[in-house]
mmCIF file of C-alpha atoms in Angstrom:
data_model
loop_
_atom_site.group_PDB
_atom_site.id
_atom_site.type_symbol
_atom_site.label_atom_id
_atom_site.label_comp_id
_atom_site.label_asym_id
_atom_site.label_seq_id
_atom_site.Cartn_x
_atom_site.Cartn_y
_atom_site.Cartn_z
ATOM 1 C CA MET A 1 -12.144 155.501 -75.260
ATOM 2 C CA SER A 2 -9.020 157.045 -73.706
ATOM 3 C CA LYS A 3 -7.088 156.342 -70.588
ATOM 4 C CA ARG A 4 -5.568 159.236 -68.727
ATOM 5 C CA ILE A 5 -2.466 159.300 -66.559
ATOM 6 C CA ILE A 6 -1.642 162.155 -64.326
ATOM 7 C CA PHE A 7 1.980 162.472 -63.223
ATOM 8 C CA ILE A 8 2.921 164.246 -60.119
ATOM 9 C CA ARG A 9 6.456 165.065 -59.038
ATOM 10 C CA HIS A 10 6.949 164.476 -55.296
ATOM 11 C CA GLY A 11 6.748 167.285 -52.784
ATOM 12 C CA LYS A 12 9.879 169.434 -51.846
ATOM 13 C CA THR A 13 12.473 167.728 -49.763
ATOM 14 C CA GLU A 14 15.253 168.957 -47.465
ATOM 15 C CA TRP A 15 17.827 168.240 -50.194
ATOM 16 C CA ASN A 16 15.759 170.035 -52.913
ATOM 17 C CA VAL A 17 15.994 173.088 -50.786
ATOM 18 C CA GLU A 18 19.818 172.403 -50.301
ATOM 19 C CA GLY A 19 20.360 171.849 -53.885
ATOM 20 C CA ARG A 20 21.648 168.371 -53.564
ATOM 21 C CA LEU A 21 21.046 165.562 -56.012
ATOM 22 C CA GLN A 22 18.933 162.803 -54.590
ATOM 23 C CA GLY A 23 18.596 160.052 -57.330
ATOM 24 C CA ALA A 24 17.674 156.536 -56.450
ATOM 25 C CA HIS A 25 19.219 156.381 -53.029
ATOM 26 C CA GLY A 26 19.593 159.800 -51.421
ATOM 27 C CA ASP A 27 16.217 159.853 -49.995
ATOM 28 C CA SER A 28 15.921 162.943 -47.722
ATOM 29 C CA PRO A 29 12.508 163.676 -45.913
ATOM 30 C CA LEU A 30 9.673 165.762 -47.267
ATOM 31 C CA ILE A 31 9.590 169.210 -45.679
ATOM 32 C CA TYR A 32 6.197 170.083 -43.812
ATOM 33 C CA THR A 33 5.939 173.882 -43.780
ATOM 34 C CA PRO A 34 2.524 175.409 -43.682
ATOM 35 C CA GLU A 35 3.175 176.812 -47.248
ATOM 36 C CA ILE A 36 3.832 173.105 -48.592
ATOM 37 C CA GLN A 37 0.970 171.512 -46.471
ATOM 38 C CA SER A 38 -1.503 174.048 -48.054
ATOM 39 C CA ASP A 39 -0.102 173.182 -51.520
ATOM 40 C CA LEU A 40 -0.653 169.607 -50.928
ATOM 41 C CA LYS A 41 -4.103 170.207 -50.006
ATOM 42 C CA ALA A 42 -4.700 172.445 -52.886
ATOM 43 C CA LEU A 43 -3.353 169.871 -55.238
ATOM 44 C CA ALA A 44 -5.580 166.901 -53.788
ATOM 45 C CA ALA A 45 -8.572 169.298 -54.112
ATOM 46 C CA TYR A 46 -7.725 169.727 -57.698
ATOM 47 C CA LEU A 47 -7.068 165.961 -58.316
ATOM 48 C CA LYS A 48 -10.646 165.194 -56.879
ATOM 49 C CA LEU A 49 -11.914 166.741 -60.134
ATOM 50 C CA PHE A 50 -10.537 163.827 -62.203
ATOM 51 C CA ASN A 51 -12.386 160.742 -60.525
ATOM 52 C CA ILE A 52 -8.940 158.873 -60.111
ATOM 53 C CA SER A 53 -9.397 155.266 -59.935
ATOM 54 C CA ALA A 54 -5.922 154.132 -58.845
ATOM 55 C CA VAL A 55 -2.633 155.681 -57.466
ATOM 56 C CA TYR A 56 0.839 154.373 -58.378
ATOM 57 C CA SER A 57 4.080 155.550 -56.660
ATOM 58 C CA SER A 58 7.844 155.125 -56.873
ATOM 59 C CA PRO A 59 8.862 153.084 -53.799
ATOM 60 C CA LEU A 60 11.226 155.916 -52.561
ATOM 61 C CA LYS A 61 10.098 157.292 -49.456
ATOM 62 C CA ARG A 62 9.672 160.995 -50.690
ATOM 63 C CA ALA A 63 7.431 159.961 -53.482
ATOM 64 C CA TYR A 64 5.561 157.318 -51.545
ATOM 65 C CA LYS A 65 4.751 159.700 -48.689
ATOM 66 C CA THR A 66 3.557 162.465 -51.158
ATOM 67 C CA ALA A 67 1.206 159.886 -52.937
ATOM 68 C CA SER A 68 -0.044 158.641 -49.423
ATOM 69 C CA LEU A 69 -0.766 162.311 -48.404
ATOM 70 C CA LEU A 70 -2.542 162.857 -51.733
ATOM 71 C CA SER A 71 -4.476 159.585 -51.784
ATOM 72 C CA SER A 72 -5.857 159.933 -48.262
ATOM 73 C CA GLN A 73 -7.341 163.273 -49.290
ATOM 74 C CA ILE A 74 -8.757 162.245 -52.590
ATOM 75 C CA SER A 75 -10.594 158.864 -51.283
ATOM 76 C CA ALA A 76 -10.288 156.666 -48.397
ATOM 77 C CA ASP A 77 -10.790 153.849 -50.651
ATOM 78 C CA ILE A 78 -7.779 154.225 -52.824
ATOM 79 C CA GLN A 79 -4.460 152.424 -51.669
ATOM 80 C CA VAL A 80 -1.159 153.540 -53.033
ATOM 81 C CA ILE A 81 0.504 150.784 -55.229
ATOM 82 C CA THR A 82 4.241 151.109 -55.418
ATOM 83 C CA ASP A 83 6.304 150.150 -58.631
ATOM 84 C CA PRO A 84 9.976 149.930 -58.650
ATOM 85 C CA GLY A 85 9.945 150.936 -62.424
ATOM 86 C CA LEU A 86 8.723 154.507 -61.274
ATOM 87 C CA ALA A 87 11.841 155.081 -59.187
ATOM 88 C CA GLU A 88 14.198 158.088 -59.567
ATOM 89 C CA ILE A 89 17.456 157.693 -62.060
ATOM 90 C CA SER A 90 20.361 156.434 -59.949
ATOM 91 C CA PHE A 91 22.927 159.341 -60.215
ATOM 92 C CA GLY A 92 25.625 157.103 -58.444
ATOM 93 C CA SER A 93 28.510 158.977 -56.740
ATOM 94 C CA PHE A 94 26.878 162.345 -57.469
ATOM 95 C CA GLU A 95 24.051 161.690 -54.900
ATOM 96 C CA GLY A 96 23.855 163.843 -52.042
ATOM 97 C CA LEU A 97 26.446 166.208 -53.488
ATOM 98 C CA LYS A 98 25.438 169.935 -54.074
ATOM 99 C CA LYS A 99 24.909 171.177 -57.665
ATOM 100 C CA GLU A 100 27.114 174.240 -57.122
ATOM 101 C CA ASN A 101 30.104 171.886 -56.266
ATOM 102 C CA LEU A 102 29.441 169.510 -59.245
ATOM 103 C CA LEU A 103 29.441 172.544 -61.591
ATOM 104 C CA THR A 104 32.829 173.420 -60.361
ATOM 105 C CA ASP A 105 34.337 169.842 -59.756
ATOM 106 C CA TYR A 106 32.714 167.917 -62.613
ATOM 107 C CA PRO A 107 31.763 170.427 -65.302
ATOM 108 C CA VAL A 108 31.939 168.015 -68.378
ATOM 109 C CA GLU A 109 30.081 165.268 -66.520
ATOM 110 C CA PHE A 110 27.426 167.522 -65.208
ATOM 111 C CA ASP A 111 26.952 168.756 -68.680
ATOM 112 C CA LEU A 112 26.341 165.206 -69.697
ATOM 113 C CA LEU A 113 24.035 164.567 -66.790
ATOM 114 C CA SER A 114 21.997 167.723 -67.553
ATOM 115 C CA SER A 115 21.445 166.970 -71.146
ATOM 116 C CA ARG A 116 20.544 163.315 -70.239
ATOM 117 C CA THR A 117 23.607 161.969 -72.491
ATOM 118 C CA ASP A 118 24.511 158.456 -71.999
ATOM 119 C CA ASP A 119 28.360 158.510 -71.791
ATOM 120 C CA ILE A 120 31.164 156.092 -70.429
ATOM 121 C CA ARG A 121 32.155 158.777 -67.999
ATOM 122 C CA LEU A 122 28.878 158.946 -66.298
ATOM 123 C CA GLN A 123 28.787 155.124 -66.156
ATOM 124 C CA LYS A 124 32.078 155.183 -64.395
ATOM 125 C CA LEU A 125 30.508 157.279 -61.696
ATOM 126 C CA GLY A 126 27.695 154.906 -61.343
ATOM 127 C CA VAL A 127 25.190 156.881 -63.062
ATOM 128 C CA GLU A 128 22.388 154.700 -64.609
ATOM 129 C CA SER A 129 21.776 154.470 -68.218
ATOM 130 C CA PHE A 130 19.201 157.217 -69.256
ATOM 131 C CA LEU A 131 17.848 155.067 -71.948
ATOM 132 C CA ASN A 132 17.537 152.090 -69.559
ATOM 133 C CA ALA A 133 15.855 154.303 -67.196
ATOM 134 C CA GLN A 134 13.274 155.538 -69.851
ATOM 135 C CA LYS A 135 12.647 151.995 -70.876
ATOM 136 C CA ARG A 136 11.733 150.649 -67.425
ATOM 137 C CA PHE A 137 9.665 153.689 -66.612
ATOM 138 C CA CYS A 138 7.707 153.459 -69.954
ATOM 139 C CA LYS A 139 7.138 149.722 -69.351
ATOM 140 C CA SER A 140 5.634 150.472 -65.984
ATOM 141 C CA ILE A 141 3.228 152.929 -67.387
ATOM 142 C CA ASP A 142 2.250 150.623 -70.195
ATOM 143 C CA ASP A 143 1.531 147.884 -67.687
ATOM 144 C CA ILE A 144 -0.544 150.490 -65.764
ATOM 145 C CA THR A 145 -2.611 151.427 -68.864
ATOM 146 C CA GLU A 146 -3.096 147.864 -69.767
ATOM 147 C CA LYS A 147 -4.827 147.397 -66.573
ATOM 148 C CA MET A 148 -7.067 150.329 -66.903
ATOM 149 C CA ASN A 149 -10.623 150.421 -68.325
ATOM 150 C CA GLY A 150 -11.636 152.943 -70.969
ATOM 151 C CA ASN A 151 -11.911 156.415 -69.830
ATOM 152 C CA GLN A 152 -10.283 155.823 -66.442
ATOM 153 C CA THR A 153 -7.838 158.169 -64.841
ATOM 154 C CA CYS A 154 -4.745 157.053 -62.835
ATOM 155 C CA LEU A 155 -2.281 159.098 -60.759
ATOM 156 C CA VAL A 156 1.467 158.452 -60.919
ATOM 157 C CA VAL A 157 3.516 160.088 -58.213
ATOM 158 C CA SER A 158 7.362 159.829 -59.215
ATOM 159 C CA HIS A 159 10.536 162.028 -59.608
ATOM 160 C CA GLY A 160 11.558 164.965 -61.652
ATOM 161 C CA ALA A 161 14.317 163.423 -63.949
ATOM 162 C CA ILE A 162 12.718 159.989 -64.555
ATOM 163 C CA SER A 163 9.464 161.422 -65.114
ATOM 164 C CA GLN A 164 10.736 164.145 -67.615
ATOM 165 C CA LEU A 165 12.454 161.332 -69.495
ATOM 166 C CA GLY A 166 9.578 158.908 -69.376
ATOM 167 C CA ILE A 167 7.011 161.405 -70.544
ATOM 168 C CA GLN A 168 9.492 162.461 -73.305
ATOM 169 C CA ARG A 169 9.796 159.031 -74.601
ATOM 170 C CA LEU A 170 5.984 158.199 -74.196
ATOM 171 C CA THR A 171 4.967 161.169 -76.312
ATOM 172 C CA ASN A 172 7.858 161.325 -78.613
ATOM 173 C CA ASN A 173 8.509 164.960 -77.412
ATOM 174 C CA ASN A 174 12.209 165.519 -76.529
ATOM 175 C CA ASN A 175 11.625 169.294 -75.818
ATOM 176 C CA LEU A 176 10.013 169.023 -72.416
ATOM 177 C CA GLY A 177 11.976 170.461 -69.755
ATOM 178 C CA GLY A 178 12.351 170.058 -65.896
ATOM 179 C CA LEU A 179 9.605 169.396 -63.411
ATOM 180 C CA SER A 180 8.785 171.431 -60.333
ATOM 181 C CA ASN A 181 7.786 169.861 -57.061
ATOM 182 C CA LEU A 182 4.173 168.918 -56.934
ATOM 183 C CA SER A 183 3.715 169.843 -60.492
ATOM 184 C CA LEU A 184 1.091 168.057 -62.756
ATOM 185 C CA SER A 185 1.479 166.551 -66.135
ATOM 186 C CA GLN A 186 -1.303 164.832 -68.041
ATOM 187 C CA VAL A 187 -1.053 162.194 -70.814
ATOM 188 C CA VAL A 188 -3.781 160.418 -72.488
ATOM 189 C CA GLU A 189 -3.452 156.953 -73.994
ATOM 190 C CA GLN A 190 -5.400 156.104 -77.096
ATOM 191 C CA SER A 191 -5.061 152.952 -79.148
ATOM 192 C CA GLY A 192 -1.352 152.434 -77.886
ATOM 193 C CA HIS A 193 -0.222 156.091 -78.579
ATOM 194 C CA TYR A 194 0.194 158.675 -75.726
ATOM 195 C CA ILE A 195 -0.730 162.255 -76.307
ATOM 196 C CA ILE A 196 0.347 164.950 -73.828
ATOM 197 C CA GLU A 197 -2.344 167.375 -72.543
ATOM 198 C CA LYS A 198 -0.506 169.224 -69.924
ATOM 199 C CA TYR A 199 2.909 169.428 -68.627
ATOM 200 C CA ASN A 200 4.475 170.829 -65.383
ATOM 201 C CA GLU A 201 1.436 172.737 -64.441
ATOM 202 C CA THR A 202 1.391 174.461 -60.798
ATOM 203 C CA ALA A 203 -1.073 177.139 -61.095
ATOM 204 C CA PHE A 204 -3.615 175.236 -58.924
ATOM 205 C CA LEU A 205 -0.989 175.315 -55.892
ATOM 206 C CA THR A 206 -1.568 177.970 -53.394
ATOM 207 C CA HIS A 207 2.203 178.937 -53.795
ATOM 208 C CA PRO A 208 2.664 178.196 -57.497
ATOM 209 C CA VAL A 209 6.245 177.657 -58.730
ATOM 210 C CA ILE A 210 7.028 179.233 -62.207
ATOM 211 C CA HIS A 211 10.801 178.441 -62.973
ATOM 212 C CA GLN A 212 12.042 175.739 -60.666
ATOM 213 C CA LYS A 213 14.701 173.402 -62.276
ATOM 214 C CA ASN A 214 15.572 169.955 -61.286
ATOM 215 C CA THR A 215 18.759 169.966 -59.438
ATOM 216 C CA SER A 216 20.450 167.698 -61.936
ATOM 217 C CA ILE A 217 20.003 170.145 -64.702
ATOM 218 C CA LYS A 218 22.416 172.926 -65.556
#
């Protein structure tokens, strides 16, 4: 018996396009171009193949809105459940700033941020501990799988940085890279162990993204 978790990174936002770090507090709105709307529909159609029993989301607006849009197309009977443990990492005083400026003004600190390395220099800027962020995300996933029956599939809509770190810790795989908007990653839990089946897949989208990096990665 196995339990499947499908992770989705939220849809593209205004700050994603502008190259600004969003983090836990810089919550810019989703973009609703015809292209993005068609991608959301394509993703929802793909998700219908999995017989999803529950949808969980970060409480941040960009993730919750994405989850709500997907949930409404998957099944009218599924309500989105928010969990603060799924929220994005706080990037402190970097939130709202453009990546290109951070590379120039804070090259050392941005290297640490990109590599997800905990350091006193990032703490002074208000950046959340990456280890602590991993732990609270994974606790939420453990709680979700604990509630699931065997062979159920749940959907988790979250964010690029925290999902990357969280899935790395769950699957003991530190080589996983950044995640694209509306990408799908899939993990199976068996007897307390998490096994990765898919990571950062976008081929099912109408306009698939091949090499989109998180803004917080160099």
